[in-house]
Coordinates of C-alpha atoms in Angstrom, one line a residue:
X283 CA 0.0 0.0 0.0
X284 CA 1.4 3.4 -1.0
X285 CA 2.5 5.7 1.8
X286 CA 3.2 9.4 1.3
X287 CA 5.6 11.2 3.7
X288 CA 4.1 14.5 4.6
X289 CA 7.0 15.5 7.0
X290 CA 9.9 14.0 8.9
X291 CA 11.8 15.6 11.8
X292 CA 14.6 14.5 14.1
X293 CA 13.6 14.6 17.7
X294 CA 14.9 12.9 20.9
X295 CA 17.2 10.5 19.1
X296 CA 14.5 9.4 16.6
X297 CA 12.4 10.4 13.7
X298 CA 8.9 12.0 14.0
X299 CA 7.1 11.6 10.8
X300 CA 3.6 12.4 9.4
X301 CA 2.2 10.2 6.7
X302 CA -0.8 9.9 4.4
X303 CA -2.4 7.0 2.6
X304 CA -5.6 6.0 0.9
X305 CA -7.6 3.8 3.2
X306 CA -9.6 0.8 2.0
X307 CA -11.7 0.9 5.2
X308 CA -12.8 4.6 5.1
X309 CA -12.5 5.1 1.4
X310 CA -10.7 8.4 2.1
X311 CA -7.1 9.7 2.5
X312 CA -6.0 9.2 6.1
X313 CA -3.2 11.0 7.9
X314 CA -1.3 9.7 10.9
X315 CA 2.0 10.3 12.7
X316 CA 4.7 7.8 13.7
X317 CA 7.7 8.3 16.0
X318 CA 10.5 5.8 15.5
X319 CA 13.4 5.9 18.0
X320 CA 16.8 5.1 16.8
X321 CA 17.5 1.4 16.9
X322 CA 20.0 -1.3 15.8
X323 CA 19.8 -2.5 12.2
X324 CA 17.3 -5.3 11.8
X325 CA 15.6 -4.6 15.2
X326 CA 11.9 -4.9 15.6
X327 CA 10.4 -2.6 18.2
X328 CA 7.2 -2.7 20.2
X329 CA 4.5 -0.2 19.2
X330 CA 2.0 1.8 21.1
X331 CA -1.1 3.2 19.3
X332 CA -2.5 6.5 20.8
X333 CA -6.1 7.4 20.0
X334 CA -7.1 11.0 20.3
X335 CA -10.4 12.5 21.5
X336 CA -13.2 14.6 20.2
X337 CA -12.3 17.4 17.7
X338 CA -8.7 16.2 17.4
X339 CA -6.5 15.0 14.5
X340 CA -3.2 13.2 14.7
X341 CA -1.6 16.6 15.3
X342 CA -2.9 17.3 18.8
X343 CA -0.9 14.6 20.6
X344 CA 2.0 14.7 18.2
X345 CA 2.6 18.3 19.0
X346 CA 1.4 18.5 22.6
X347 CA 1.7 15.0 24.1
X348 CA 5.4 15.2 25.0
X349 CA 5.9 11.5 24.5
X350 CA 9.1 11.3 22.4
X351 CA 11.7 11.5 25.1
X352 CA 10.2 8.6 27.0
X353 CA 9.5 6.6 23.8
X354 CA 13.1 7.0 22.8
X355 CA 14.3 5.9 26.3
X356 CA 12.2 2.7 26.2
X357 CA 12.6 2.0 22.4
X358 CA 8.9 2.3 21.7
X359 CA 7.3 3.3 18.4
X360 CA 4.3 5.6 18.8
X361 CA 1.5 5.7 16.2
X362 CA -1.1 8.4 16.3
X363 CA -4.0 8.2 13.8
X364 CA -6.8 10.7 13.1
X365 CA -10.1 10.5 14.9
X366 CA -12.4 10.2 11.8
X367 CA -12.4 10.0 8.0
X368 CA -12.2 13.4 6.3
X369 CA -12.6 14.8 2.8
X370 CA -15.1 15.7 0.1
X371 CA -18.3 13.7 0.5
X372 CA -17.7 12.6 4.0
X373 CA -20.9 13.3 6.0
X374 CA -20.7 15.5 9.1
X375 CA -23.2 16.5 11.8
X376 CA -26.0 18.4 10.3
X377 CA -25.6 21.2 12.8
X378 CA -21.8 21.2 12.8
X379 CA -21.6 20.0 16.4
X380 CA -18.2 18.9 17.7
X381 CA -19.4 15.6 19.2
X382 CA -20.5 13.8 16.1
X383 CA -19.2 13.5 12.5
X384 CA -15.8 14.9 11.5
X385 CA -13.4 14.6 14.4
X386 CA -15.7 12.3 16.3
X387 CA -15.6 8.9 14.7
X388 CA -15.9 7.1 18.1
X389 CA -13.7 4.2 16.8
X390 CA -16.7 2.2 15.7
X391 CA -17.8 0.8 12.3
X392 CA -21.0 2.7 11.4
X393 CA -23.9 0.7 10.0
X394 CA -26.4 3.6 9.6
X395 CA -26.5 5.5 6.3
X396 CA -24.9 7.8 5.3
X397 CA -22.1 7.2 7.8
X398 CA -21.7 3.5 7.0
X399 CA -19.7 4.3 3.8
X400 CA -16.8 6.0 5.5
X401 CA -17.0 5.8 9.3
X402 CA -15.1 2.5 9.9
X403 CA -12.6 3.7 12.4
X404 CA -12.8 0.5 14.5
X405 CA -11.6 -1.7 11.6
X406 CA -9.2 0.9 10.5
X407 CA -7.4 1.0 13.8
X408 CA -7.6 -2.7 14.6
X409 CA -6.7 -4.1 11.3
X410 CA -5.7 -1.8 8.4
X411 CA -3.4 0.6 10.3
X412 CA -1.4 -2.1 12.1
X413 CA -0.8 -3.9 8.8
X414 CA 0.3 -0.7 7.1
X415 CA 2.6 0.2 10.0
X416 CA 4.2 -3.3 9.8
X417 CA 4.8 -3.0 6.1
X418 CA 6.6 0.3 6.4
X419 CA 8.2 0.5 9.9
X420 CA 10.4 -1.8 12.1
X421 CA 7.6 -3.0 14.3
X422 CA 7.1 -6.3 16.1
X423 CA 3.3 -7.0 15.7
X424 CA 3.4 -9.4 18.6
X425 CA 4.2 -6.5 20.9
X426 CA 1.4 -3.9 20.3
X427 CA -0.3 -1.8 23.0
X428 CA -3.0 0.8 22.8
X429 CA -3.9 3.9 24.8
X430 CA -6.0 7.1 24.2
X431 CA -7.7 10.1 25.7
X432 CA -11.4 10.7 26.2
X433 CA -13.2 9.4 23.1
X434 CA -9.8 7.8 22.3
X435 CA -9.7 6.2 25.7
X436 CA -13.0 4.7 24.9
X437 CA -11.5 3.4 21.6
X438 CA -8.5 2.0 23.3
X439 CA -10.5 0.1 26.0
X440 CA -13.0 -1.3 23.6
X441 CA -10.5 -2.3 20.9
X442 CA -8.3 -4.0 23.5
X443 CA -11.3 -5.8 25.0
X444 CA -12.4 -7.0 21.5
X445 CA -8.9 -7.9 20.2
X446 CA -6.8 -9.2 23.1
X447 CA -4.9 -11.2 20.5
X448 CA -3.7 -7.9 18.9
X449 CA -3.1 -5.6 21.8
X450 CA -1.1 -6.9 24.8
X451 CA -1.5 -3.8 26.9
X452 CA -4.1 -1.1 27.3
X453 CA -4.3 2.2 29.2
X454 CA -6.3 5.4 29.0
X455 CA -6.5 9.1 29.9
X456 CA -9.9 10.2 31.1
X457 CA -11.8 7.7 29.0
X458 CA -15.5 7.5 28.1
X459 CA -16.0 4.2 29.8
X460 CA -19.7 3.6 29.2
X461 CA -21.0 5.5 26.1
X462 CA -24.4 3.7 26.5
X463 CA -24.7 5.6 29.7
X464 CA -23.7 9.2 28.8
X465 CA -24.9 11.9 26.4
X466 CA -21.9 11.8 24.1
X467 CA -22.3 8.1 23.6
X468 CA -26.1 8.2 23.1
X469 CA -25.7 10.7 20.3
X470 CA -22.7 9.0 18.6
X471 CA -23.9 5.4 18.8
X472 CA -27.5 6.3 17.7
X473 CA -26.1 8.2 14.8
X474 CA -23.6 5.6 13.6
X475 CA -25.6 2.5 14.4
X476 CA -29.2 3.4 13.8
X477 CA -32.4 2.1 15.4
X478 CA -30.7 -0.9 17.1
X479 CA -28.0 1.3 18.7
X480 CA -28.6 0.3 22.2
X481 CA -28.0 -3.4 21.5
X482 CA -25.4 -3.0 18.8
X483 CA -23.6 -0.4 20.9
X484 CA -22.6 -3.0 23.5
X485 CA -19.7 -3.8 21.2
X486 CA -18.5 -0.2 21.6
X487 CA -18.9 0.2 25.4
X488 CA -16.1 -1.0 27.6
X489 CA -18.3 -1.7 30.6
X490 CA -20.9 -3.6 28.5
X491 CA -18.1 -5.6 26.8
X492 CA -16.7 -6.6 30.2
X493 CA -20.2 -7.5 31.4
X494 CA -20.6 -9.7 28.3
X495 CA -17.4 -11.6 29.0
X496 CA -14.6 -9.6 27.3
X497 CA -11.3 -9.6 29.3
X498 CA -7.9 -8.0 29.3
X499 CA -5.0 -8.8 31.7
X500 CA -5.1 -5.3 33.4
X501 CA -5.9 -1.7 32.8
X502 CA -4.2 1.6 33.7
X503 CA -6.4 4.8 33.8
X504 CA -5.4 8.3 34.8
X505 CA -8.3 10.7 35.4
X506 CA -8.2 14.4 36.3
X507 CA -10.2 15.1 39.4
X508 CA -11.0 18.6 38.2
X509 CA -12.2 17.4 34.7
X510 CA -15.4 19.2 33.9
X511 CA -16.7 16.1 32.0
X512 CA -16.1 13.8 34.9
X513 CA -19.6 13.3 36.3
X514 CA -21.8 13.4 33.3
X515 CA -19.7 12.0 30.4
X516 CA -16.7 10.0 31.8
X517 CA -18.1 8.2 34.9
X518 CA -15.0 6.2 35.8
X519 CA -16.7 4.5 38.7
X520 CA -18.7 2.4 36.2
X521 CA -15.4 0.9 35.0
X522 CA -14.2 0.3 38.5
X523 CA -17.4 -1.6 39.3
X524 CA -17.3 -3.6 36.0
X525 CA -13.7 -4.6 36.5
X526 CA -14.2 -5.5 40.1
X527 CA -17.1 -7.8 39.2
X528 CA -15.1 -9.4 36.4
X529 CA -11.8 -9.7 38.3
X530 CA -9.8 -7.4 35.9
X531 CA -7.0 -5.6 37.7
X532 CA -7.7 -1.8 37.3
X533 CA -5.3 0.9 38.4
X534 CA -7.4 4.1 38.4
X535 CA -5.4 7.1 39.5
X536 CA -7.5 10.2 40.3
X537 CA -5.2 13.2 39.8
X538 CA -6.1 16.2 42.0
X539 CA -6.3 19.5 40.2
X540 CA -6.0 18.2 36.7
X541 CA -8.5 18.9 34.0
X542 CA -9.3 17.3 30.6
X543 CA -6.6 19.1 28.6
X544 CA -3.2 18.1 27.2
X545 CA -1.6 19.7 30.2
X546 CA -3.0 16.7 32.1
X547 CA -2.2 14.2 29.4
X548 CA 1.4 15.3 28.9
X549 CA 2.0 15.2 32.7
X550 CA 1.4 11.5 32.9
X551 CA 2.4 10.4 29.4
X552 CA 5.8 9.2 30.6
X553 CA 4.1 6.9 33.2
X554 CA 1.9 5.3 30.5
X555 CA 4.8 4.8 28.1
X556 CA 6.9 3.2 30.8
X557 CA 3.9 1.0 31.9
X558 CA 3.3 -0.2 28.3
X559 CA 7.1 -0.8 27.7
X560 CA 7.2 -3.1 30.7
X561 CA 4.4 -5.2 29.3
X562 CA 5.6 -5.3 25.7
X563 CA 9.1 -6.8 26.4

C-alpha cells in the first residue's frame, strides 16, 4: 500500500514523521503520525497506538503530548491516527456540532447511512493501520499496546477488549468508559448504528463488553479530578465496578487539580509509556 511522507523531523534521538495513505476501510485519505526511536539495524520494536479525543486530529498529541523522550528511552514506536475520516463527500453532523461526525468517529464501524460508507474507524485502527505500519516501519506485531484520551480512551479500551490477540496492553487518559450511559455516547452510537444502537452499541462500550465476557489482563487509567466532563460523560466508577465484578485488575489514578486538557495528558504520558514498555518486552 502506497504511503506518502508529509513531513519528517529529528527529535529525541529518533524520527517524528507524518504520513498519508488511501484507506480501504474509510475510502478516504487518512493521515497519521509515527515516532520511531533510533535502533539497531534489523531490530523490531514494540509499538503503542495512541487514539485521540473529540475534535482532534493526529496533530494534537503529536505536537502537545510530550511523548518522544520517554518513547526513545524505552525503544517504543508511537503511532497516532486521526479520529475520523475526512474529505469531500464525508458526512458531518447536520448542525456542525463537535461531538458527532468529523473529528468524532468514536472508533466504531458505522452501520447507519450515510455514515456507514466512510466511518469505519474500528476496523481501520484494529486491522488496516497495524498492517500498514508493519509494512513500512520496524515493528514487532506481537508486541502492540493501545492507549488514548477521552473518546480515544473509549476506543483504546473497547478495541483492546475485543482484540486481546492484537493488543497486549491497554491504558487510557480520562476515557468515556460507558457510552451507552452518557450523552456523548447516546448521540454518537445512535447516529452511527441506527435504530438498534442500544444493543449494537454494546460492542462499543467498555463496561458492556466486560459485562458480556470480554477480558484484558489489566488496565491503567489516569483521570483528572478537576475534569469538567467527569460526572456526566466519563463516569470512571462504572469501569471500577465492572472490572471489580469481572476480576480485571484496574489501576485508576485520580489526579487532584488536573482537567481534561493536554496539560493533564502530557504530565502523565511518561508513566503510561513506561507502563506499556514493561508489558511489551
